[in-house]
PDB file of C-alpha atoms and ligand atoms in Angstrom:
ATOM      1  CA  LEU A   1     -73.198 142.129 -35.975  1.00  0.00           C
ATOM      2  CA  GLU A   2     -74.348 138.845 -34.464  1.00  0.00           C
ATOM      3  CA  LYS A   3     -74.594 140.689 -31.172  1.00  0.00           C
ATOM      4  CA  LEU A   4     -77.501 142.680 -32.621  1.00  0.00           C
ATOM      5  CA  LYS A   5     -79.584 139.743 -33.797  1.00  0.00           C
ATOM      6  CA  GLY A   6     -82.284 138.575 -31.420  1.00  0.00           C
ATOM      7  CA  ILE A   7     -84.578 139.721 -28.674  1.00  0.00           C
ATOM      8  CA  PHE A   8     -84.090 143.229 -27.248  1.00  0.00           C
ATOM      9  CA  PRO A   9     -86.635 144.292 -24.631  1.00  0.00           C
ATOM     10  CA  ALA A  10     -87.371 148.007 -24.652  1.00  0.00           C
ATOM     11  CA  PHE A  11     -86.385 148.861 -21.080  1.00  0.00           C
ATOM     12  CA  TYR A  12     -89.053 150.362 -18.777  1.00  0.00           C
ATOM     13  CA  ALA A  13     -88.814 153.439 -16.596  1.00  0.00           C
ATOM     14  CA  CYS A  14     -88.164 152.177 -13.049  1.00  0.00           C
ATOM     15  CA  TYR A  15     -89.524 154.461 -10.330  1.00  0.00           C
ATOM     16  CA  ASP A  16     -89.528 154.338  -6.555  1.00  0.00           C
ATOM     17  CA  ASP A  17     -92.735 154.674  -4.539  1.00  0.00           C
ATOM     18  CA  VAL A  18     -92.832 158.461  -4.953  1.00  0.00           C
ATOM     19  CA  GLY A  19     -92.138 158.365  -8.670  1.00  0.00           C
ATOM     20  CA  GLU A  20     -88.411 159.195  -8.772  1.00  0.00           C
ATOM     21  CA  ILE A  21     -85.966 157.123 -10.859  1.00  0.00           C
ATOM     22  CA  SER A  22     -84.888 154.189  -8.708  1.00  0.00           C
ATOM     23  CA  GLU A  23     -81.352 152.857  -8.955  1.00  0.00           C
ATOM     24  CA  ASN A  24     -82.154 149.601  -7.152  1.00  0.00           C
ATOM     25  CA  ARG A  25     -85.238 148.867  -9.171  1.00  0.00           C
ATOM     26  CA  THR A  26     -83.489 149.712 -12.441  1.00  0.00           C
ATOM     27  CA  LYS A  27     -80.725 147.259 -11.602  1.00  0.00           C
ATOM     28  CA  GLU A  28     -83.205 144.612 -10.510  1.00  0.00           C
ATOM     29  CA  LEU A  29     -85.002 144.777 -13.842  1.00  0.00           C
ATOM     30  CA  CYS A  30     -81.629 144.568 -15.616  1.00  0.00           C
ATOM     31  CA  ASN A  31     -80.694 141.392 -13.795  1.00  0.00           C
ATOM     32  CA  TYR A  32     -84.127 139.875 -14.289  1.00  0.00           C
ATOM     33  CA  LEU A  33     -83.970 140.337 -18.063  1.00  0.00           C
ATOM     34  CA  TYR A  34     -80.332 139.318 -18.336  1.00  0.00           C
ATOM     35  CA  ASN A  35     -81.043 136.080 -16.487  1.00  0.00           C
ATOM     36  CA  LYS A  36     -83.900 135.322 -18.890  1.00  0.00           C
ATOM     37  CA  GLY A  37     -81.347 135.265 -21.696  1.00  0.00           C
ATOM     38  CA  VAL A  38     -82.155 138.333 -23.794  1.00  0.00           C
ATOM     39  CA  LYS A  39     -79.612 139.495 -26.371  1.00  0.00           C
ATOM     40  CA  GLY A  40     -79.531 143.020 -25.026  1.00  0.00           C
ATOM     41  CA  LEU A  41     -81.597 146.044 -24.035  1.00  0.00           C
ATOM     42  CA  TYR A  42     -82.934 149.154 -25.727  1.00  0.00           C
ATOM     43  CA  VAL A  43     -82.695 151.800 -23.022  1.00  0.00           C
ATOM     44  CA  GLY A  44     -84.553 155.083 -22.738  1.00  0.00           C
ATOM     45  CA  GLY A  45     -87.006 154.731 -25.621  1.00  0.00           C
ATOM     46  CA  SER A  46     -90.781 154.972 -25.755  1.00  0.00           C
ATOM     47  CA  SER A  47     -91.204 152.254 -23.137  1.00  0.00           C
ATOM     48  CA  GLY A  48     -88.588 153.996 -21.024  1.00  0.00           C
ATOM     49  CA  GLU A  49     -91.000 156.962 -20.876  1.00  0.00           C
ATOM     50  CA  CYS A  50     -88.167 159.141 -22.197  1.00  0.00           C
ATOM     51  CA  ILE A  51     -90.664 161.723 -23.272  1.00  0.00           C
ATOM     52  CA  TYR A  52     -91.661 162.330 -19.624  1.00  0.00           C
ATOM     53  CA  GLN A  53     -88.151 162.541 -18.164  1.00  0.00           C
ATOM     54  CA  ASN A  54     -85.615 165.323 -17.906  1.00  0.00           C
ATOM     55  CA  LEU A  55     -82.016 165.033 -19.016  1.00  0.00           C
ATOM     56  CA  GLU A  56     -80.643 164.162 -15.572  1.00  0.00           C
ATOM     57  CA  GLU A  57     -83.204 161.401 -15.137  1.00  0.00           C
ATOM     58  CA  ARG A  58     -82.438 159.927 -18.524  1.00  0.00           C
ATOM     59  CA  LYS A  59     -78.723 160.016 -17.749  1.00  0.00           C
ATOM     60  CA  ALA A  60     -79.324 158.287 -14.430  1.00  0.00           C
ATOM     61  CA  THR A  61     -81.145 155.390 -16.090  1.00  0.00           C
ATOM     62  CA  LEU A  62     -78.434 155.055 -18.746  1.00  0.00           C
ATOM     63  CA  LYS A  63     -75.842 154.919 -15.976  1.00  0.00           C
ATOM     64  CA  TYR A  64     -77.575 152.331 -13.783  1.00  0.00           C
ATOM     65  CA  VAL A  65     -78.176 150.007 -16.720  1.00  0.00           C
ATOM     66  CA  ALA A  66     -74.557 150.312 -17.849  1.00  0.00           C
ATOM     67  CA  GLU A  67     -73.323 149.591 -14.328  1.00  0.00           C
ATOM     68  CA  SER A  68     -75.413 146.411 -14.265  1.00  0.00           C
ATOM     69  CA  LEU A  69     -74.907 144.974 -17.718  1.00  0.00           C
ATOM     70  CA  ARG A  70     -72.035 146.632 -19.572  1.00  0.00           C
ATOM     71  CA  GLY A  71     -69.965 143.900 -21.236  1.00  0.00           C
ATOM     72  CA  LYS A  72     -72.574 141.229 -20.478  1.00  0.00           C
ATOM     73  CA  CYS A  73     -75.056 141.914 -23.283  1.00  0.00           C
ATOM     74  CA  THR A  74     -75.596 144.449 -26.072  1.00  0.00           C
ATOM     75  CA  LEU A  75     -76.718 147.838 -24.817  1.00  0.00           C
ATOM     76  CA  ILE A  76     -78.468 150.261 -27.144  1.00  0.00           C
ATOM     77  CA  ALA A  77     -79.033 153.807 -25.860  1.00  0.00           C
ATOM     78  CA  HIS A  78     -81.973 155.751 -27.209  1.00  0.00           C
ATOM     79  CA  VAL A  79     -80.834 159.371 -27.130  1.00  0.00           C
ATOM     80  CA  GLY A  80     -83.580 161.137 -29.079  1.00  0.00           C
ATOM     81  CA  ALA A  81     -84.719 164.326 -27.295  1.00  0.00           C
ATOM     82  CA  PRO A  82     -86.589 167.457 -28.349  1.00  0.00           C
ATOM     83  CA  SER A  83     -83.446 169.442 -29.148  1.00  0.00           C
ATOM     84  CA  THR A  84     -80.336 168.348 -31.021  1.00  0.00           C
ATOM     85  CA  ARG A  85     -78.293 169.765 -28.163  1.00  0.00           C
ATOM     86  CA  GLU A  86     -79.829 167.461 -25.554  1.00  0.00           C
ATOM     87  CA  SER A  87     -79.656 164.472 -27.874  1.00  0.00           C
ATOM     88  CA  VAL A  88     -75.932 165.059 -28.345  1.00  0.00           C
ATOM     89  CA  ILE A  89     -75.381 165.356 -24.579  1.00  0.00           C
ATOM     90  CA  LEU A  90     -77.093 161.994 -24.108  1.00  0.00           C
ATOM     91  CA  ALA A  91     -75.128 160.436 -26.982  1.00  0.00           C
ATOM     92  CA  GLU A  92     -71.799 161.566 -25.550  1.00  0.00           C
ATOM     93  CA  TYR A  93     -72.798 160.328 -22.118  1.00  0.00           C
ATOM     94  CA  ALA A  94     -73.896 156.914 -23.437  1.00  0.00           C
ATOM     95  CA  ASN A  95     -70.560 156.644 -25.214  1.00  0.00           C
ATOM     96  CA  GLU A  96     -68.664 157.401 -21.995  1.00  0.00           C
ATOM     97  CA  LEU A  97     -70.712 154.768 -20.196  1.00  0.00           C
ATOM     98  CA  GLY A  98     -69.720 152.075 -22.678  1.00  0.00           C
ATOM     99  CA  TYR A  99     -72.952 151.622 -24.642  1.00  0.00           C
ATOM    100  CA  ASP A 100     -72.556 149.580 -27.823  1.00  0.00           C
ATOM    101  CA  VAL A 101     -74.952 151.439 -30.112  1.00  0.00           C
ATOM    102  CA  LEU A 102     -76.915 154.710 -30.276  1.00  0.00           C
ATOM    103  CA  SER A 103     -80.422 155.198 -31.611  1.00  0.00           C
ATOM    104  CA  ALA A 104     -82.888 158.077 -31.942  1.00  0.00           C
ATOM    105  CA  ILE A 105     -86.357 158.944 -33.137  1.00  0.00           C
ATOM    106  CA  PRO A 106     -86.607 161.769 -35.691  1.00  0.00           C
ATOM    107  CA  PRO A 107     -87.337 165.298 -34.406  1.00  0.00           C
ATOM    108  CA  ILE A 108     -90.774 165.608 -32.795  1.00  0.00           C
ATOM    109  CA  TYR A 109     -93.470 168.278 -32.344  1.00  0.00           C
ATOM    110  CA  PHE A 110     -92.716 170.559 -35.317  1.00  0.00           C
ATOM    111  CA  LYS A 111     -93.129 168.922 -38.688  1.00  0.00           C
ATOM    112  CA  LEU A 112     -89.665 169.505 -40.128  1.00  0.00           C
ATOM    113  CA  PRO A 113     -88.366 168.858 -43.652  1.00  0.00           C
ATOM    114  CA  GLU A 114     -86.171 165.824 -44.349  1.00  0.00           C
ATOM    115  CA  SER A 115     -83.142 168.099 -44.515  1.00  0.00           C
ATOM    116  CA  SER A 116     -83.621 168.873 -40.799  1.00  0.00           C
ATOM    117  CA  ILE A 117     -84.196 165.238 -39.923  1.00  0.00           C
ATOM    118  CA  TYR A 118     -81.032 164.317 -41.792  1.00  0.00           C
ATOM    119  CA  LYS A 119     -79.068 167.012 -39.999  1.00  0.00           C
ATOM    120  CA  TYR A 120     -80.457 165.989 -36.595  1.00  0.00           C
ATOM    121  CA  TRP A 121     -79.475 162.330 -36.942  1.00  0.00           C
ATOM    122  CA  THR A 122     -76.128 163.259 -38.494  1.00  0.00           C
ATOM    123  CA  GLU A 123     -75.185 165.577 -35.644  1.00  0.00           C
ATOM    124  CA  ILE A 124     -75.968 162.821 -33.150  1.00  0.00           C
ATOM    125  CA  MET A 125     -73.839 160.380 -35.137  1.00  0.00           C
ATOM    126  CA  ASN A 126     -70.964 162.847 -35.437  1.00  0.00           C
ATOM    127  CA  SER A 127     -70.818 163.303 -31.683  1.00  0.00           C
ATOM    128  CA  THR A 128     -69.305 159.835 -31.020  1.00  0.00           C
ATOM    129  CA  ASP A 129     -67.713 156.867 -32.824  1.00  0.00           C
ATOM    130  CA  LEU A 130     -70.606 154.568 -31.957  1.00  0.00           C
ATOM    131  CA  PRO A 131     -72.767 152.893 -34.598  1.00  0.00           C
ATOM    132  CA  PHE A 132     -76.315 154.178 -35.031  1.00  0.00           C
ATOM    133  CA  ILE A 133     -79.780 152.669 -35.390  1.00  0.00           C
ATOM    134  CA  ILE A 134     -82.534 154.800 -36.927  1.00  0.00           C
ATOM    135  CA  TYR A 135     -85.815 154.620 -34.982  1.00  0.00           C
ATOM    136  CA  ASN A 136     -88.768 154.724 -37.375  1.00  0.00           C
ATOM    137  CA  ILE A 137     -92.048 155.107 -35.471  1.00  0.00           C
ATOM    138  CA  PRO A 138     -94.444 157.136 -37.655  1.00  0.00           C
ATOM    139  CA  GLN A 139     -97.476 156.613 -35.413  1.00  0.00           C
ATOM    140  CA  THR A 140     -95.920 158.657 -32.599  1.00  0.00           C
ATOM    141  CA  THR A 141     -93.533 161.005 -34.443  1.00  0.00           C
ATOM    142  CA  GLY A 142     -95.587 161.766 -37.553  1.00  0.00           C
ATOM    143  CA  TYR A 143     -92.588 161.054 -39.795  1.00  0.00           C
ATOM    144  CA  SER A 144     -92.215 157.880 -41.814  1.00  0.00           C
ATOM    145  CA  LEU A 145     -88.667 157.105 -42.961  1.00  0.00           C
ATOM    146  CA  SER A 146     -88.435 157.436 -46.751  1.00  0.00           C
ATOM    147  CA  LEU A 147     -86.193 155.191 -48.844  1.00  0.00           C
ATOM    148  CA  GLN A 148     -84.650 158.340 -50.248  1.00  0.00           C
ATOM    149  CA  LEU A 149     -83.548 159.622 -46.837  1.00  0.00           C
ATOM    150  CA  LEU A 150     -82.450 156.120 -45.841  1.00  0.00           C
ATOM    151  CA  LYS A 151     -80.160 155.917 -48.882  1.00  0.00           C
ATOM    152  CA  LYS A 152     -78.668 159.286 -48.072  1.00  0.00           C
ATOM    153  CA  LEU A 153     -78.102 158.310 -44.432  1.00  0.00           C
ATOM    154  CA  LEU A 154     -76.450 155.056 -45.483  1.00  0.00           C
ATOM    155  CA  GLU A 155     -73.590 157.064 -46.994  1.00  0.00           C
ATOM    156  CA  ASN A 156     -72.549 157.373 -43.367  1.00  0.00           C
ATOM    157  CA  LYS A 157     -71.005 154.047 -42.316  1.00  0.00           C
ATOM    158  CA  LYS A 158     -72.183 154.556 -38.750  1.00  0.00           C
ATOM    159  CA  VAL A 159     -75.740 153.741 -39.805  1.00  0.00           C
ATOM    160  CA  ILE A 160     -76.013 150.016 -39.190  1.00  0.00           C
ATOM    161  CA  GLY A 161     -79.713 149.481 -38.705  1.00  0.00           C
ATOM    162  CA  ILE A 162     -83.320 150.497 -38.283  1.00  0.00           C
ATOM    163  CA  LYS A 163     -85.707 149.834 -35.456  1.00  0.00           C
ATOM    164  CA  ASN A 164     -88.889 149.734 -37.489  1.00  0.00           C
ATOM    165  CA  SER A 165     -92.106 150.281 -35.587  1.00  0.00           C
ATOM    166  CA  SER A 166     -94.281 151.154 -38.580  1.00  0.00           C
ATOM    167  CA  MET A 167     -97.186 148.754 -38.994  1.00  0.00           C
ATOM    168  CA  PRO A 168     -96.727 147.472 -42.585  1.00  0.00           C
ATOM    169  CA  VAL A 169     -94.365 144.481 -42.366  1.00  0.00           C
ATOM    170  CA  MET A 170     -93.539 145.251 -45.983  1.00  0.00           C
ATOM    171  CA  ASP A 171     -91.533 148.272 -44.795  1.00  0.00           C
ATOM    172  CA  ILE A 172     -89.037 145.834 -43.270  1.00  0.00           C
ATOM    173  CA  GLU A 173     -88.701 144.076 -46.609  1.00  0.00           C
ATOM    174  CA  ARG A 174     -88.238 147.400 -48.461  1.00  0.00           C
ATOM    175  CA  PHE A 175     -85.526 148.582 -46.062  1.00  0.00           C
ATOM    176  CA  LYS A 176     -83.704 145.277 -46.494  1.00  0.00           C
ATOM    177  CA  ALA A 177     -84.038 145.634 -50.259  1.00  0.00           C
ATOM    178  CA  VAL A 178     -82.122 148.905 -50.052  1.00  0.00           C
ATOM    179  CA  GLU A 179     -79.293 147.282 -48.116  1.00  0.00           C
ATOM    180  CA  GLU A 180     -79.323 143.600 -47.238  1.00  0.00           C
ATOM    181  CA  ASN A 181     -76.693 144.047 -44.537  1.00  0.00           C
ATOM    182  CA  LEU A 182     -78.735 146.610 -42.676  1.00  0.00           C
ATOM    183  CA  ILE A 183     -79.881 145.210 -39.323  1.00  0.00           C
ATOM    184  CA  VAL A 184     -83.643 145.643 -39.170  1.00  0.00           C
ATOM    185  CA  PHE A 185     -85.492 145.226 -35.874  1.00  0.00           C
ATOM    186  CA  ASN A 186     -89.186 144.396 -35.859  1.00  0.00           C
ATOM    187  CA  GLY A 187     -91.067 147.046 -33.861  1.00  0.00           C
ATOM    188  CA  PRO A 188     -94.730 145.970 -33.566  1.00  0.00           C
ATOM    189  CA  ASP A 189     -94.686 143.090 -31.080  1.00  0.00           C
ATOM    190  CA  GLU A 190     -97.980 141.819 -32.498  1.00  0.00           C
ATOM    191  CA  GLN A 191     -96.117 141.014 -35.733  1.00  0.00           C
ATOM    192  CA  TYR A 192     -92.852 139.632 -34.434  1.00  0.00           C
ATOM    193  CA  VAL A 193     -93.055 136.359 -36.319  1.00  0.00           C
ATOM    194  CA  SER A 194     -94.148 137.961 -39.597  1.00  0.00           C
ATOM    195  CA  GLY A 195     -91.488 140.637 -39.240  1.00  0.00           C
ATOM    196  CA  ARG A 196     -88.821 137.972 -38.864  1.00  0.00           C
ATOM    197  CA  LEU A 197     -90.070 136.001 -41.859  1.00  0.00           C
ATOM    198  CA  ILE A 198     -90.014 139.025 -44.131  1.00  0.00           C
ATOM    199  CA  GLY A 199     -86.450 139.835 -43.166  1.00  0.00           C
ATOM    200  CA  ALA A 200     -86.102 141.359 -39.693  1.00  0.00           C
ATOM    201  CA  ASP A 201     -83.008 140.183 -37.810  1.00  0.00           C
ATOM    202  CA  GLY A 202     -84.720 140.317 -34.445  1.00  0.00           C
ATOM    203  CA  GLY A 203     -86.856 142.749 -32.558  1.00  0.00           C
ATOM    204  CA  ILE A 204     -87.038 145.555 -30.064  1.00  0.00           C
ATOM    205  CA  GLY A 205     -90.356 145.712 -28.278  1.00  0.00           C
ATOM    206  CA  GLY A 206     -92.311 147.336 -25.501  1.00  0.00           C
ATOM    207  CA  THR A 207     -93.980 144.141 -24.296  1.00  0.00           C
ATOM    208  CA  TYR A 208     -90.935 141.832 -24.380  1.00  0.00           C
ATOM    209  CA  ALA A 209     -89.885 142.591 -20.821  1.00  0.00           C
ATOM    210  CA  VAL A 210     -93.166 141.489 -19.293  1.00  0.00           C
ATOM    211  CA  MET A 211     -93.072 138.138 -21.124  1.00  0.00           C
ATOM    212  CA  PRO A 212     -89.463 137.582 -22.252  1.00  0.00           C
ATOM    213  CA  GLU A 213     -89.939 133.806 -22.229  1.00  0.00           C
ATOM    214  CA  LEU A 214     -92.576 133.999 -24.952  1.00  0.00           C
ATOM    215  CA  PHE A 215     -90.556 136.197 -27.305  1.00  0.00           C
ATOM    216  CA  LEU A 216     -87.434 134.084 -26.768  1.00  0.00           C
ATOM    217  CA  MET A 217     -89.490 131.003 -27.604  1.00  0.00           C
ATOM    218  CA  ALA A 218     -90.972 132.642 -30.712  1.00  0.00           C
ATOM    219  CA  GLU A 219     -87.459 133.532 -31.832  1.00  0.00           C
ATOM    220  CA  GLU A 220     -86.250 129.995 -31.202  1.00  0.00           C
ATOM    221  CA  PHE A 221     -89.094 128.567 -33.296  1.00  0.00           C
ATOM    222  CA  VAL A 222     -88.533 131.019 -36.143  1.00  0.00           C
ATOM    223  CA  SER A 223     -84.800 130.444 -36.259  1.00  0.00           C
ATOM    224  CA  THR A 224     -85.242 126.664 -36.322  1.00  0.00           C
ATOM    225  CA  GLY A 225     -87.923 126.836 -39.017  1.00  0.00           C
ATOM    226  CA  ASN A 226     -90.696 125.629 -36.743  1.00  0.00           C
ATOM    227  CA  PHE A 227     -93.313 127.994 -38.109  1.00  0.00           C
ATOM    228  CA  ASN A 228     -96.488 126.391 -36.768  1.00  0.00           C
ATOM    229  CA  ASP A 229     -95.180 126.668 -33.224  1.00  0.00           C
ATOM    230  CA  ALA A 230     -93.961 130.204 -33.892  1.00  0.00           C
ATOM    231  CA  ARG A 231     -97.442 131.176 -35.053  1.00  0.00           C
ATOM    232  CA  ARG A 232     -98.995 129.566 -31.973  1.00  0.00           C
ATOM    233  CA  ILE A 233     -96.739 131.596 -29.648  1.00  0.00           C
ATOM    234  CA  GLN A 234     -97.523 134.759 -31.600  1.00  0.00           C
ATOM    235  CA  ARG A 235    -101.209 134.136 -31.008  1.00  0.00           C
ATOM    236  CA  ASP A 236    -100.635 133.744 -27.261  1.00  0.00           C
ATOM    237  CA  ILE A 237     -98.564 136.931 -27.279  1.00  0.00           C
ATOM    238  CA  ASN A 238    -101.293 138.851 -29.089  1.00  0.00           C
ATOM    239  CA  ASP A 239    -103.988 137.646 -26.679  1.00  0.00           C
ATOM    240  CA  ILE A 240    -101.810 138.973 -23.850  1.00  0.00           C
ATOM    241  CA  ILE A 241    -101.106 142.335 -25.552  1.00  0.00           C
ATOM    242  CA  ILE A 242    -104.817 142.821 -26.229  1.00  0.00           C
ATOM    243  CA  ALA A 243    -105.569 142.029 -22.575  1.00  0.00           C
ATOM    244  CA  LEU A 244    -102.855 144.475 -21.412  1.00  0.00           C
ATOM    245  CA  CYS A 245    -104.374 147.211 -23.583  1.00  0.00           C
ATOM    246  CA  SER A 246    -107.969 146.517 -22.546  1.00  0.00           C
ATOM    247  CA  LEU A 247    -107.698 147.803 -18.961  1.00  0.00           C
ATOM    248  CA  ASN A 248    -108.344 151.359 -17.805  1.00  0.00           C
ATOM    249  CA  GLY A 249    -104.987 153.143 -17.462  1.00  0.00           C
ATOM    250  CA  SER A 250    -102.030 152.823 -19.821  1.00  0.00           C
ATOM    251  CA  MET A 251    -100.551 149.623 -21.232  1.00  0.00           C
ATOM    252  CA  TYR A 252     -97.305 150.378 -19.408  1.00  0.00           C
ATOM    253  CA  SER A 253     -99.120 150.596 -16.106  1.00  0.00           C
ATOM    254  CA  ALA A 254    -100.765 147.219 -16.734  1.00  0.00           C
ATOM    255  CA  ILE A 255     -97.347 145.803 -17.614  1.00  0.00           C
ATOM    256  CA  LYS A 256     -95.824 147.153 -14.413  1.00  0.00           C
ATOM    257  CA  GLU A 257     -98.619 145.630 -12.321  1.00  0.00           C
ATOM    258  CA  VAL A 258     -98.064 142.241 -13.977  1.00  0.00           C
ATOM    259  CA  LEU A 259     -94.344 142.547 -13.312  1.00  0.00           C
ATOM    260  CA  LYS A 260     -95.097 143.147  -9.626  1.00  0.00           C
ATOM    261  CA  LEU A 261     -96.916 139.813  -9.523  1.00  0.00           C
ATOM    262  CA  ARG A 262     -93.909 138.281 -11.256  1.00  0.00           C
ATOM    263  CA  GLY A 263     -91.752 139.550  -8.370  1.00  0.00           C
ATOM    264  CA  ILE A 264     -90.315 142.674  -9.997  1.00  0.00           C
ATOM    265  CA  ASN A 265     -91.444 145.999  -8.568  1.00  0.00           C
ATOM    266  CA  ILE A 266     -90.499 148.947 -10.797  1.00  0.00           C
ATOM    267  CA  GLY A 267     -93.154 151.303  -9.478  1.00  0.00           C
ATOM    268  CA  SER A 268     -95.860 152.849 -11.603  1.00  0.00           C
ATOM    269  CA  VAL A 269     -96.069 155.214 -14.580  1.00  0.00           C
ATOM    270  CA  ARG A 270     -95.762 158.991 -14.834  1.00  0.00           C
ATOM    271  CA  GLY A 271     -98.616 161.249 -15.777  1.00  0.00           C
ATOM    272  CA  PRO A 272    -100.130 161.809 -18.232  1.00  0.00           C
ATOM    273  CA  LEU A 273     -99.905 158.006 -18.444  1.00  0.00           C
ATOM    274  CA  GLU A 274    -102.569 156.716 -16.082  1.00  0.00           C
ATOM    275  CA  PRO A 275    -102.268 153.859 -13.611  1.00  0.00           C
ATOM    276  CA  VAL A 276    -104.624 150.897 -13.694  1.00  0.00           C
ATOM    277  CA  THR A 277    -107.203 151.274 -10.918  1.00  0.00           C
ATOM    278  CA  GLY A 278    -110.219 149.747  -9.246  1.00  0.00           C
ATOM    279  CA  GLU A 279    -111.850 146.657 -10.682  1.00  0.00           C
ATOM    280  CA  ASP A 280    -109.321 146.417 -13.468  1.00  0.00           C
ATOM    281  CA  LEU A 281    -106.531 145.756 -10.976  1.00  0.00           C
ATOM    282  CA  ASN A 282    -108.222 142.416 -10.319  1.00  0.00           C
ATOM    283  CA  LYS A 283    -107.697 141.432 -13.941  1.00  0.00           C
ATOM    284  CA  ILE A 284    -103.926 141.698 -13.621  1.00  0.00           C
ATOM    285  CA  ASN A 285    -103.625 138.270 -12.094  1.00  0.00           C
ATOM    286  CA  GLU A 286    -105.448 136.706 -15.044  1.00  0.00           C
ATOM    287  CA  ILE A 287    -102.963 138.321 -17.427  1.00  0.00           C
ATOM    288  CA  LYS A 288    -100.072 137.032 -15.357  1.00  0.00           C
ATOM    289  CA  GLN A 289    -101.535 133.544 -15.645  1.00  0.00           C
ATOM    290  CA  MET A 290    -101.830 133.874 -19.416  1.00  0.00           C
ATOM    291  CA  ILE A 291     -98.078 134.572 -19.477  1.00  0.00           C
ATOM    292  CA  ASP A 292     -97.157 131.782 -17.068  1.00  0.00           C
ATOM    293  CA  GLN A 293     -99.063 129.049 -18.906  1.00  0.00           C
TER     294      GLN A 293
HETATM  295  C1  NAY B   1     -89.528 151.478 -27.365  1.00  0.00           C
HETATM  296  O1  NAY B   1     -88.803 152.294 -27.890  1.00  0.00           O
HETATM  297  O2  NAY B   1     -89.736 151.488 -26.157  1.00  0.00           O
HETATM  298  C2  NAY B   1     -90.214 150.464 -28.170  1.00  0.00           C
HETATM  299  O3  NAY B   1     -89.585 149.628 -28.739  1.00  0.00           O
HETATM  300  C3  NAY B   1     -91.664 150.475 -28.231  1.00  0.00           C
HETATM  301  C4  NAY B   1     -92.264 149.887 -29.504  1.00  0.00           C
HETATM  302  C5  NAY B   1     -93.725 149.762 -29.262  1.00  0.00           C
HETATM  303  N1  NAY B   1     -94.463 150.654 -30.120  1.00  0.00           N
HETATM  304  C6  NAY B   1     -95.209 151.652 -29.654  1.00  0.00           C
HETATM  305  C7  NAY B   1     -95.999 152.441 -30.679  1.00  0.00           C
HETATM  306  O4  NAY B   1     -95.263 151.910 -28.508  1.00  0.00           O
HETATM  307  O5  NAY B   1     -93.302 147.440 -28.913  1.00  0.00           O
HETATM  308  C8  NAY B   1     -94.214 148.353 -29.453  1.00  0.00           C
HETATM  309  C9  NAY B   1     -95.543 148.231 -28.752  1.00  0.00           C
HETATM  310  O6  NAY B   1     -95.373 148.468 -27.389  1.00  0.00           O
HETATM  311  C10 NAY B   1     -96.121 146.837 -28.908  1.00  0.00           C
HETATM  312  O7  NAY B   1     -96.174 146.477 -30.253  1.00  0.00           O
HETATM  313  C11 NAY B   1     -97.509 146.722 -28.272  1.00  0.00           C
HETATM  314  O8  NAY B   1     -98.463 147.428 -29.009  1.00  0.00           O
END
């Protein structure tokens, strides 16, 4: 399980200039992050704009990432989709491609009982032999993982971890209290250091890929017990996240513009996410400098 401990950027959707999935750009981003030294990637999640892509597009991204990095670092495939049927198709495909681990959000749109959520995750798990990471992100799905459902899910040995994006860091501690060996990933990037101190084994985050150096440094400081420096890096990270979120357009668009200045062009975002425009585009360079310092 060592291969699951550390920094896992949530991989971004990589589009060409007309907004189609780009093989070249996907592979470029893979190499960029691999060369920075990340532990692995979380592919096709929120930051991958999975919610705005059809099945074929999601499969294409899974394939290009596997072709670039399979066997070189740990690849986690997010396969959550509106229907169980599509989620299972993605799970089986990720398995064929050689992904190491599967993960999924709970069902979205309809508010379903825990029995349905249990069944949904279980059917995904039953479709392959791969281990599974629960994705808990109440602020977007409306469902917050209960300890009761977690205990029930843990009867299945395929459940090896949780990607926890809920805001209370205490949730990480409570999940660990249920099962110490469970791998828990910190979700909110603004709380990486606190998440680690309360028990997270590493993190999966939407802003890691635009500033991998900073998260790798924060992790280094935490794991060597250098907490003052860890806190200092967390402050820098939070200044940058707040700046990324302060522009018109979506955070992911701001991130993609910064990446362009860093030499990585992965296109823009898909509607309804809005691109950064006008005056605010001029602020991108300042954000890049905050990262480079
Ligand atoms: C994913 O699946 O792409 C993620 O890991 C995204 C997790 C992000 N949470 C949300 C609500 O989007 O990393 C966080 C988030 O981007 C970060 O904390 C900045 O707010």
